[in-house]
PDB file of C-alpha atoms in Angstrom:
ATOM      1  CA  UNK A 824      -6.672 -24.920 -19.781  1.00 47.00           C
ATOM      2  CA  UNK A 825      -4.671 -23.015 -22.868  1.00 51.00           C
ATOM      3  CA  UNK A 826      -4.876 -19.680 -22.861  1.00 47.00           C
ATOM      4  CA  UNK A 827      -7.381 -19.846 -25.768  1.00 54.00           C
ATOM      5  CA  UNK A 828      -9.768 -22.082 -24.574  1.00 47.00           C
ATOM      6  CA  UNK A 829      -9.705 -19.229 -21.566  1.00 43.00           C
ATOM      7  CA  UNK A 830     -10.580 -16.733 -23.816  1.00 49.00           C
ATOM      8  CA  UNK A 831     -13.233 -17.885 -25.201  1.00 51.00           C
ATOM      9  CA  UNK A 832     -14.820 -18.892 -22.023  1.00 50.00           C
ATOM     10  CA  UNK A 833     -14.160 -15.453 -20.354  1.00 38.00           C
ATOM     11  CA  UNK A 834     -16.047 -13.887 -23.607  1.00 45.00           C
ATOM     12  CA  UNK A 835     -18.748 -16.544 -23.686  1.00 48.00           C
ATOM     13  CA  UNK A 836     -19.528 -15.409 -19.974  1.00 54.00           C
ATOM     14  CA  UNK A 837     -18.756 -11.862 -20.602  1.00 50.00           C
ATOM     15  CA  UNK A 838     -21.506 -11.728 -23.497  1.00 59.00           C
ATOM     16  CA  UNK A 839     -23.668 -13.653 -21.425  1.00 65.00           C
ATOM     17  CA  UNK A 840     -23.636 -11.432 -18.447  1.00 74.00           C
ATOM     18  CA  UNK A 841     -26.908  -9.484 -17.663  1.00 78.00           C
ATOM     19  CA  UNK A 842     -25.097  -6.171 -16.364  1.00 73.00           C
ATOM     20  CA  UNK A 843     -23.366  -6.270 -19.639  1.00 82.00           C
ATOM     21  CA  UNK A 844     -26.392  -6.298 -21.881  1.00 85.00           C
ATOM     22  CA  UNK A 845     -28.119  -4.146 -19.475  1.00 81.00           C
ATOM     23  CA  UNK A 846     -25.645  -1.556 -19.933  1.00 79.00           C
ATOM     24  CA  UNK A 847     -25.110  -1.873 -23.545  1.00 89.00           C
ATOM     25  CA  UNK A 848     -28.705  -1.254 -23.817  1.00 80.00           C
ATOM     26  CA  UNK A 849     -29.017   1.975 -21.243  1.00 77.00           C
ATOM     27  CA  UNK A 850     -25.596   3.329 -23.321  1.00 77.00           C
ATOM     28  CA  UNK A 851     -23.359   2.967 -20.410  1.00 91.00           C
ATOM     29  CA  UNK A 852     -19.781   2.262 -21.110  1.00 89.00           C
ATOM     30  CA  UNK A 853     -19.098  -0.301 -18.585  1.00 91.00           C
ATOM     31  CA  UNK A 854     -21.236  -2.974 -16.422  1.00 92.00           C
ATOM     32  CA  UNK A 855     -19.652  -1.410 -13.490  1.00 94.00           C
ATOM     33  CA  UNK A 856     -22.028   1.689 -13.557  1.00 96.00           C
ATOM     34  CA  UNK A 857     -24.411  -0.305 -11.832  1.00 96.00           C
ATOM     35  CA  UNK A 858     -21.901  -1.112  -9.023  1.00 96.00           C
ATOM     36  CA  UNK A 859     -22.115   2.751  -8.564  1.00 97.00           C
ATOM     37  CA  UNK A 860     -26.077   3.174  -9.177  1.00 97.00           C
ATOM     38  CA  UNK A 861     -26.691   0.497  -6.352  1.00 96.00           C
ATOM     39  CA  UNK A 862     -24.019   2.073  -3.942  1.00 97.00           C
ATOM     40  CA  UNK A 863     -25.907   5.310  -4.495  1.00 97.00           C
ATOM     41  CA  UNK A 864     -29.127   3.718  -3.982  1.00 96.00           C
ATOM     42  CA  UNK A 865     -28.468   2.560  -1.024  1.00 95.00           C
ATOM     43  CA  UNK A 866     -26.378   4.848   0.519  1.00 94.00           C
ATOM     44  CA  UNK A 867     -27.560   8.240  -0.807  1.00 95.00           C
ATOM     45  CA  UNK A 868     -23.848   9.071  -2.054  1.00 97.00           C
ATOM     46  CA  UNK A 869     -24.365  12.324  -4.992  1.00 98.00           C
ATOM     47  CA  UNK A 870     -26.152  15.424  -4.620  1.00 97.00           C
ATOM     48  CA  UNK A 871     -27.541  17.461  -7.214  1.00 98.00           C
ATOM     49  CA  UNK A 872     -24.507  20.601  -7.731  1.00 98.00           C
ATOM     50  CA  UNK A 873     -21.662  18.470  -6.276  1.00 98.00           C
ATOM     51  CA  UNK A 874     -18.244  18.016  -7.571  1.00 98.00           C
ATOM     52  CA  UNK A 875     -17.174  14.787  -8.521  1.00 99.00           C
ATOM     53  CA  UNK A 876     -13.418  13.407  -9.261  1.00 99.00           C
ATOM     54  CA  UNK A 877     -13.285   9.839 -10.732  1.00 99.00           C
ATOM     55  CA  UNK A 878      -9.998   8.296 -10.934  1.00 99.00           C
ATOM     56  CA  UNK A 879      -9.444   5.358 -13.263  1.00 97.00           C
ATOM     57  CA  UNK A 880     -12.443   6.758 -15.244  1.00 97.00           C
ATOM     58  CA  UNK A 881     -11.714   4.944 -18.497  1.00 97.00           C
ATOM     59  CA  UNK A 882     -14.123   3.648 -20.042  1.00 97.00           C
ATOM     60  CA  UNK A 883     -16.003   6.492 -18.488  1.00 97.00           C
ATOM     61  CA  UNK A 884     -19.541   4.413 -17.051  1.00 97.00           C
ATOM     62  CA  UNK A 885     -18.989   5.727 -13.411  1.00 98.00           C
ATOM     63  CA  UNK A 886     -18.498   9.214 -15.013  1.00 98.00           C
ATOM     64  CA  UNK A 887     -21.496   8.710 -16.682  1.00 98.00           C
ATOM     65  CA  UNK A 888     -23.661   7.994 -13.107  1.00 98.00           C
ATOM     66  CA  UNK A 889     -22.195  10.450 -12.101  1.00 98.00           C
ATOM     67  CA  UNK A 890     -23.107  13.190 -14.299  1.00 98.00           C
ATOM     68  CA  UNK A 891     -26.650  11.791 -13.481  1.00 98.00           C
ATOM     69  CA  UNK A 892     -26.450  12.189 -10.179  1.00 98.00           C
ATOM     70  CA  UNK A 893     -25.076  15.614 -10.099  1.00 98.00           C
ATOM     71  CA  UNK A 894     -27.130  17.354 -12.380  1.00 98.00           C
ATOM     72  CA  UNK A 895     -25.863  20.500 -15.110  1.00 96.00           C
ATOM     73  CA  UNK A 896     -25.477  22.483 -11.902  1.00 97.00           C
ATOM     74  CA  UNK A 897     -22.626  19.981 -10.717  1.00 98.00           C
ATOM     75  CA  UNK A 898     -19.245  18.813 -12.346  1.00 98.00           C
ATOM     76  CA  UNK A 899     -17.695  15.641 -13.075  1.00 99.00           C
ATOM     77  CA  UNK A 900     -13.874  15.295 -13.221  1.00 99.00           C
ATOM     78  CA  UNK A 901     -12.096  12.452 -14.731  1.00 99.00           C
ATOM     79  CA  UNK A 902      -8.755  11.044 -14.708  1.00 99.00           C
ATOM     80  CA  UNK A 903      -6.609   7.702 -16.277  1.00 98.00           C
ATOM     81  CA  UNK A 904      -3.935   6.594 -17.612  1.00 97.00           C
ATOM     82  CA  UNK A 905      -5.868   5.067 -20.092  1.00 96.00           C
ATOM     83  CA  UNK A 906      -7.300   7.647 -22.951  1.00 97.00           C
ATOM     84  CA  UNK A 907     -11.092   8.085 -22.238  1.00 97.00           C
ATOM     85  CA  UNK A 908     -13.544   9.145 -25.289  1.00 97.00           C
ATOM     86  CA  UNK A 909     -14.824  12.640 -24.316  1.00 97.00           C
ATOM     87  CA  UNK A 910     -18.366  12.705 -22.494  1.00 97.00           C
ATOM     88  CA  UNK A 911     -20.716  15.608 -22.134  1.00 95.00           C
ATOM     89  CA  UNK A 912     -20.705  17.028 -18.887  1.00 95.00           C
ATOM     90  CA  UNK A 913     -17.273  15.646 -17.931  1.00 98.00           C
ATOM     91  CA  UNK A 914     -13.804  17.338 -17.803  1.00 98.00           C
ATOM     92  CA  UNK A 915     -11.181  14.471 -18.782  1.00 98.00           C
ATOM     93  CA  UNK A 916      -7.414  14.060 -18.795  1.00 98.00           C
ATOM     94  CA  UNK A 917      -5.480  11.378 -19.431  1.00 98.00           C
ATOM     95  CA  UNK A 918      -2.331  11.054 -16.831  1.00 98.00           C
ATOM     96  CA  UNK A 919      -0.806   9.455 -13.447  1.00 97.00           C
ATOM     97  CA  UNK A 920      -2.410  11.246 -10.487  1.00 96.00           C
ATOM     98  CA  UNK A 921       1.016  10.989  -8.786  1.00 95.00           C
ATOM     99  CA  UNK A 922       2.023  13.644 -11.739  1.00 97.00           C
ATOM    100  CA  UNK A 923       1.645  17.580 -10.149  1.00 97.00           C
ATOM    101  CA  UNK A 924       0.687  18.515 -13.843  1.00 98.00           C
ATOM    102  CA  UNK A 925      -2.489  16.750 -13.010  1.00 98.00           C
ATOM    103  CA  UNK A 926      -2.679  18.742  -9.786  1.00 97.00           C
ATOM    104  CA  UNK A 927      -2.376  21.816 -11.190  1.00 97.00           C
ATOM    105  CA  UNK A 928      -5.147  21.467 -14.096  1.00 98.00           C
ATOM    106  CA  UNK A 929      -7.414  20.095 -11.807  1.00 97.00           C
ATOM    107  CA  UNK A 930      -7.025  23.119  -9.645  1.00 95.00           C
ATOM    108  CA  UNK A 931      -7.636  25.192 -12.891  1.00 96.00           C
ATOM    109  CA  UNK A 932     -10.685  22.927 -13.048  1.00 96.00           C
ATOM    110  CA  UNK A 933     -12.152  23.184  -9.777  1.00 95.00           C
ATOM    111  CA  UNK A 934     -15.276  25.453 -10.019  1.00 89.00           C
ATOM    112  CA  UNK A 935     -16.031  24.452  -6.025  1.00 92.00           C
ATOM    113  CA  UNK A 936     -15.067  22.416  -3.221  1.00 93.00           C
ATOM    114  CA  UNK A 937     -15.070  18.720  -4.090  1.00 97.00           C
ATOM    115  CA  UNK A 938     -18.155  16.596  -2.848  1.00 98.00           C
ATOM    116  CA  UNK A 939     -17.576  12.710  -3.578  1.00 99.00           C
ATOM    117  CA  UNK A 940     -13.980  11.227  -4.959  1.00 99.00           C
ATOM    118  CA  UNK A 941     -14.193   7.732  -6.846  1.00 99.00           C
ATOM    119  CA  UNK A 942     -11.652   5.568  -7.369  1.00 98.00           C
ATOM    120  CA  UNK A 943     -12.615   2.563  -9.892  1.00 95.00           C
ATOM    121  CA  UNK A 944      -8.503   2.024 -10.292  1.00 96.00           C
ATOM    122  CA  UNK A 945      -6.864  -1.240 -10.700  1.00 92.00           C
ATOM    123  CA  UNK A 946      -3.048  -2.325 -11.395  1.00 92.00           C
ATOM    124  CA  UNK A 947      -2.167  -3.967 -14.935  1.00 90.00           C
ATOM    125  CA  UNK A 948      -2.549  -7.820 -14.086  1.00 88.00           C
ATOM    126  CA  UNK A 949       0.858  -9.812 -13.629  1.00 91.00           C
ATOM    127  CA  UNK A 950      -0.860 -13.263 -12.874  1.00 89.00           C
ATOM    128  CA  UNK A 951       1.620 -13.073  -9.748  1.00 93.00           C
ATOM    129  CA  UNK A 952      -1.178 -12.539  -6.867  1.00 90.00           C
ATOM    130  CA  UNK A 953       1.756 -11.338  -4.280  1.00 92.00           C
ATOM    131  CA  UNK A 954       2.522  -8.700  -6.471  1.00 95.00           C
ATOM    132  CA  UNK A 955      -0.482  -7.357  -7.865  1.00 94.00           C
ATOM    133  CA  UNK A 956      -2.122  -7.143  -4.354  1.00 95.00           C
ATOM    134  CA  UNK A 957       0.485  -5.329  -3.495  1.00 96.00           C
ATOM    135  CA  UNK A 958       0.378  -2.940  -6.393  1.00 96.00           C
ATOM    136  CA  UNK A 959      -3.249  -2.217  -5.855  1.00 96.00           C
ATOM    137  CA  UNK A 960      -2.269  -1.556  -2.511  1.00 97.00           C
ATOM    138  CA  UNK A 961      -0.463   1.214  -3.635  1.00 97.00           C
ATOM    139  CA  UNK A 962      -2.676   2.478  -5.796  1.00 97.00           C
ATOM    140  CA  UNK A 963      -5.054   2.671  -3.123  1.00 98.00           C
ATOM    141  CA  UNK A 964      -2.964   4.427  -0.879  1.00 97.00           C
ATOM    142  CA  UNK A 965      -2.644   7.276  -3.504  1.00 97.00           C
ATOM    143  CA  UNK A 966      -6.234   7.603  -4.310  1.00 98.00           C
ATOM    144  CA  UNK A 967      -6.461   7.765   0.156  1.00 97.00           C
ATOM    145  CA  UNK A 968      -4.009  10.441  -0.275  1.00 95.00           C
ATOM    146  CA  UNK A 969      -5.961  12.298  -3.421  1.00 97.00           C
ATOM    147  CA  UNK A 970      -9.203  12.140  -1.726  1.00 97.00           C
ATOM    148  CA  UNK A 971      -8.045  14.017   1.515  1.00 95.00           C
ATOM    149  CA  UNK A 972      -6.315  16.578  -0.438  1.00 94.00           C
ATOM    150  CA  UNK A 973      -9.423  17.746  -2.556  1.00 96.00           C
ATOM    151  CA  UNK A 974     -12.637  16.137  -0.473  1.00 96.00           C
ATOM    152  CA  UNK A 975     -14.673  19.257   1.927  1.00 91.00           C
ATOM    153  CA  UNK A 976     -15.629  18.099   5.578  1.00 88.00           C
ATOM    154  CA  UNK A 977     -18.662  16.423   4.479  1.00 93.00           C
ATOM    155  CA  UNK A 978     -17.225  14.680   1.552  1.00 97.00           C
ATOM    156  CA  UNK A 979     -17.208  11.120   0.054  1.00 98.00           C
ATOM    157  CA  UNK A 980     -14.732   8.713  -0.829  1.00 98.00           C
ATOM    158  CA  UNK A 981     -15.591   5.117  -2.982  1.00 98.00           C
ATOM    159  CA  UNK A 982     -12.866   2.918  -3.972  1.00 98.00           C
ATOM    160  CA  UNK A 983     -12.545  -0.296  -4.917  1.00 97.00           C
ATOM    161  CA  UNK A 984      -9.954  -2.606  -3.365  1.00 98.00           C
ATOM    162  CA  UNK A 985      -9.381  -6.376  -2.969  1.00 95.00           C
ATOM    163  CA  UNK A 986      -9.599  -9.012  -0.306  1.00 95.00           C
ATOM    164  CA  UNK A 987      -5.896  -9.979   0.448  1.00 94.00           C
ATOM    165  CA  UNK A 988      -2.879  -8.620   2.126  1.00 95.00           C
ATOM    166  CA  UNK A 989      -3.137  -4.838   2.888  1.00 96.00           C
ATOM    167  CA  UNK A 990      -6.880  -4.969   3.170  1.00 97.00           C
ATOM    168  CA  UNK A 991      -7.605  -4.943   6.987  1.00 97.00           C
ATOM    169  CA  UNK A 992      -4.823  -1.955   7.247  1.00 97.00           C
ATOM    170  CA  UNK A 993      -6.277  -0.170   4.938  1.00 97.00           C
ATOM    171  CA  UNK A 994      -9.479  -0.258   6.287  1.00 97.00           C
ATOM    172  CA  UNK A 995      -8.572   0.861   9.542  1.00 96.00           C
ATOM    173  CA  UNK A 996      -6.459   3.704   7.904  1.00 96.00           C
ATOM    174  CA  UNK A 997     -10.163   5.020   6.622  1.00 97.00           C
ATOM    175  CA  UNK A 998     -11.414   4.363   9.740  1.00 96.00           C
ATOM    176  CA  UNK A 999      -8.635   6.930  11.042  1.00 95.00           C
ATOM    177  CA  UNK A1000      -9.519   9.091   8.431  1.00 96.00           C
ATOM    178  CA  UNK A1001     -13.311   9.460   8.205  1.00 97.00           C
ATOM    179  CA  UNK A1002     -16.063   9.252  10.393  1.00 96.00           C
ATOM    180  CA  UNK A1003     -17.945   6.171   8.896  1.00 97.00           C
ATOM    181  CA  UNK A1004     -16.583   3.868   6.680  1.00 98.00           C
ATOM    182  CA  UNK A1005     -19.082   0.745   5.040  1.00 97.00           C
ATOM    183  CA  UNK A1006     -18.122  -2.309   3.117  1.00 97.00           C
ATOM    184  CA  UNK A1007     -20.135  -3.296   0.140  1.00 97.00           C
ATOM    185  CA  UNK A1008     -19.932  -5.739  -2.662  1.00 95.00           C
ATOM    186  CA  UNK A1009     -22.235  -4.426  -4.869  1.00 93.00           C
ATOM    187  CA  UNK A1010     -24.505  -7.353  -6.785  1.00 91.00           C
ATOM    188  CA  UNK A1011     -22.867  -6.674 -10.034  1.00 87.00           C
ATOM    189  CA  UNK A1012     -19.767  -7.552  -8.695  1.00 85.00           C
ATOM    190  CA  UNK A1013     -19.099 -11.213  -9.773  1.00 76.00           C
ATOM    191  CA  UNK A1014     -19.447 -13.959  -7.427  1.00 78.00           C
ATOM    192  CA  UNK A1015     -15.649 -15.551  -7.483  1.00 80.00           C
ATOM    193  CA  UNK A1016     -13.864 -11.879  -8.179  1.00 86.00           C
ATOM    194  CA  UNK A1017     -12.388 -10.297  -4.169  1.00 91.00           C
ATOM    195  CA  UNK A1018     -13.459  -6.877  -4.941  1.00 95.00           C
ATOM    196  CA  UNK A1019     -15.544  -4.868  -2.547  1.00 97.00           C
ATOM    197  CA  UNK A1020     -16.265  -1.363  -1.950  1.00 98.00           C
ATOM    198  CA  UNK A1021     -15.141   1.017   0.832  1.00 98.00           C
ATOM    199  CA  UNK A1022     -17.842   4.031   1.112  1.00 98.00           C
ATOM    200  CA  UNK A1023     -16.074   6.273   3.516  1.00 98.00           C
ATOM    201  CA  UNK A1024     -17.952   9.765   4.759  1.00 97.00           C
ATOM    202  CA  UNK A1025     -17.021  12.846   6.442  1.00 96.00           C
ATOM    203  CA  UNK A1026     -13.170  13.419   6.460  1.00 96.00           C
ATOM    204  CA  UNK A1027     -11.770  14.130   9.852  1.00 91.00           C
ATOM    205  CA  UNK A1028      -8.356  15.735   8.516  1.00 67.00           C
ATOM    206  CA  UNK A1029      -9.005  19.505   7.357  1.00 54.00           C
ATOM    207  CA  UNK A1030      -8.974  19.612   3.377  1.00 47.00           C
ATOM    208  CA  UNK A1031      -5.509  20.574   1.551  1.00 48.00           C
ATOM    209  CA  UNK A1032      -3.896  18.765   5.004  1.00 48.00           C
ATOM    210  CA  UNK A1033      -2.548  16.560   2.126  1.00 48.00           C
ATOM    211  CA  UNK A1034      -0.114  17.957  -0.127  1.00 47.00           C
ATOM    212  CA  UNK A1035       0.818  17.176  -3.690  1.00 48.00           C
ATOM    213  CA  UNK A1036       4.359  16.568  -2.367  1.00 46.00           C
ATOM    214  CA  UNK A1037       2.883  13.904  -0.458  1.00 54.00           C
ATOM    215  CA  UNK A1038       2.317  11.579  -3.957  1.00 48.00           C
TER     216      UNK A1038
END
């Protein structure tokens, strides 16, 4: 298959997709809001008034749940490295979360403890599987990091991660970390991609036990 010919049949089944149209005509920014709706759906995840961070917000549709979910009384973070069109209800910067510049304006940010931290993040594709596992890896392992830094005792953490080396340690690191941990691949997750979802509640560390010297 050229790399033309792949193109056009990733568009043709892109255009084709019913979470795409369904989001294009609700306004979301992305199909994979309605990973997020159906997580929440099912396992109660937002509260009206809670503090959100999303990391790897861009193009902004899990911001945009989000903001639904919490309410005008809550607040939405979001960070990328990617720039993200502004959003009502949603404080955005553009930046590495590994940076302590991002630290600190979050702090400045911060009008209460965080609730719920979620990580949509995903390495620039190589096409070498070895070493784009392993950089999602990594970026997992920072969001991990993130989330017990800012997250309060009853908090929430949702990432996405991929079947493949790194993923059974990983998920007993959460396990180590938080009192219940879930697996879910939501239905608008395609069929032949290896994401899934960790849903991980209740950190056991105490919050700030994770430093920004840590990253």
């Amino acid at each position: 298959m050229t790399k033309r010919s792949g193109t056009r049949q990733w568009f043709k089944r892109h255009t084709n997709d019913p979470f795409v149209r369904q989001a294009r005509k609700a306004g979301y920014r992305s199909r994979a809001a309605y990973k997020l709706i159906e997580m929440d759906q099912r396992y109660r995840i937002f509260r009206k008034g809670q503090v959100v961070i999303d990391l790897g917000g861009a193009p902004g549709g899990w911001s945009q749940v989000a903001t639904e979910k919490v309410g005008k009384t809550g607040q939405v973070i979001a960070i990328d490295l990617l720039p993200m069109q502004p959003m009502e209800g949603v404080s955005i910067r553009q930046g590495d979360i590994a940076d302590p510049s991002i630290h600190d304006w979050i702090e400045r940010e911060l009008k209460k403890p965080c609730g719920v931290v979620i990580s949509d993040m995903a390495p620039n594709i190589t096409g070498i599987r070895d070493r784009d596992q392993a950089n999602a890896v990594r970026l997992w392992q920072m969001a991990l990091q993130f989330a017990l830094q800012y997250l309060g005792k009853d908090g929430a953490f949702i990432i996405k991660v991929f079947q493949g080396d790194g993923f059974e340690p990983f998920l007993n690191q959460l396990r180590e970390a938080f009192k219940s941990v879930t697996v879910h691949k939501p239905k608008a997750s395609r069929t032949a991609s290896r994401e899934v979802y960790f849903m991980a509640k209740n950190p056991k560390f105490r919050p700030n036990m994770v430093k920004k010297s840590d990253f």
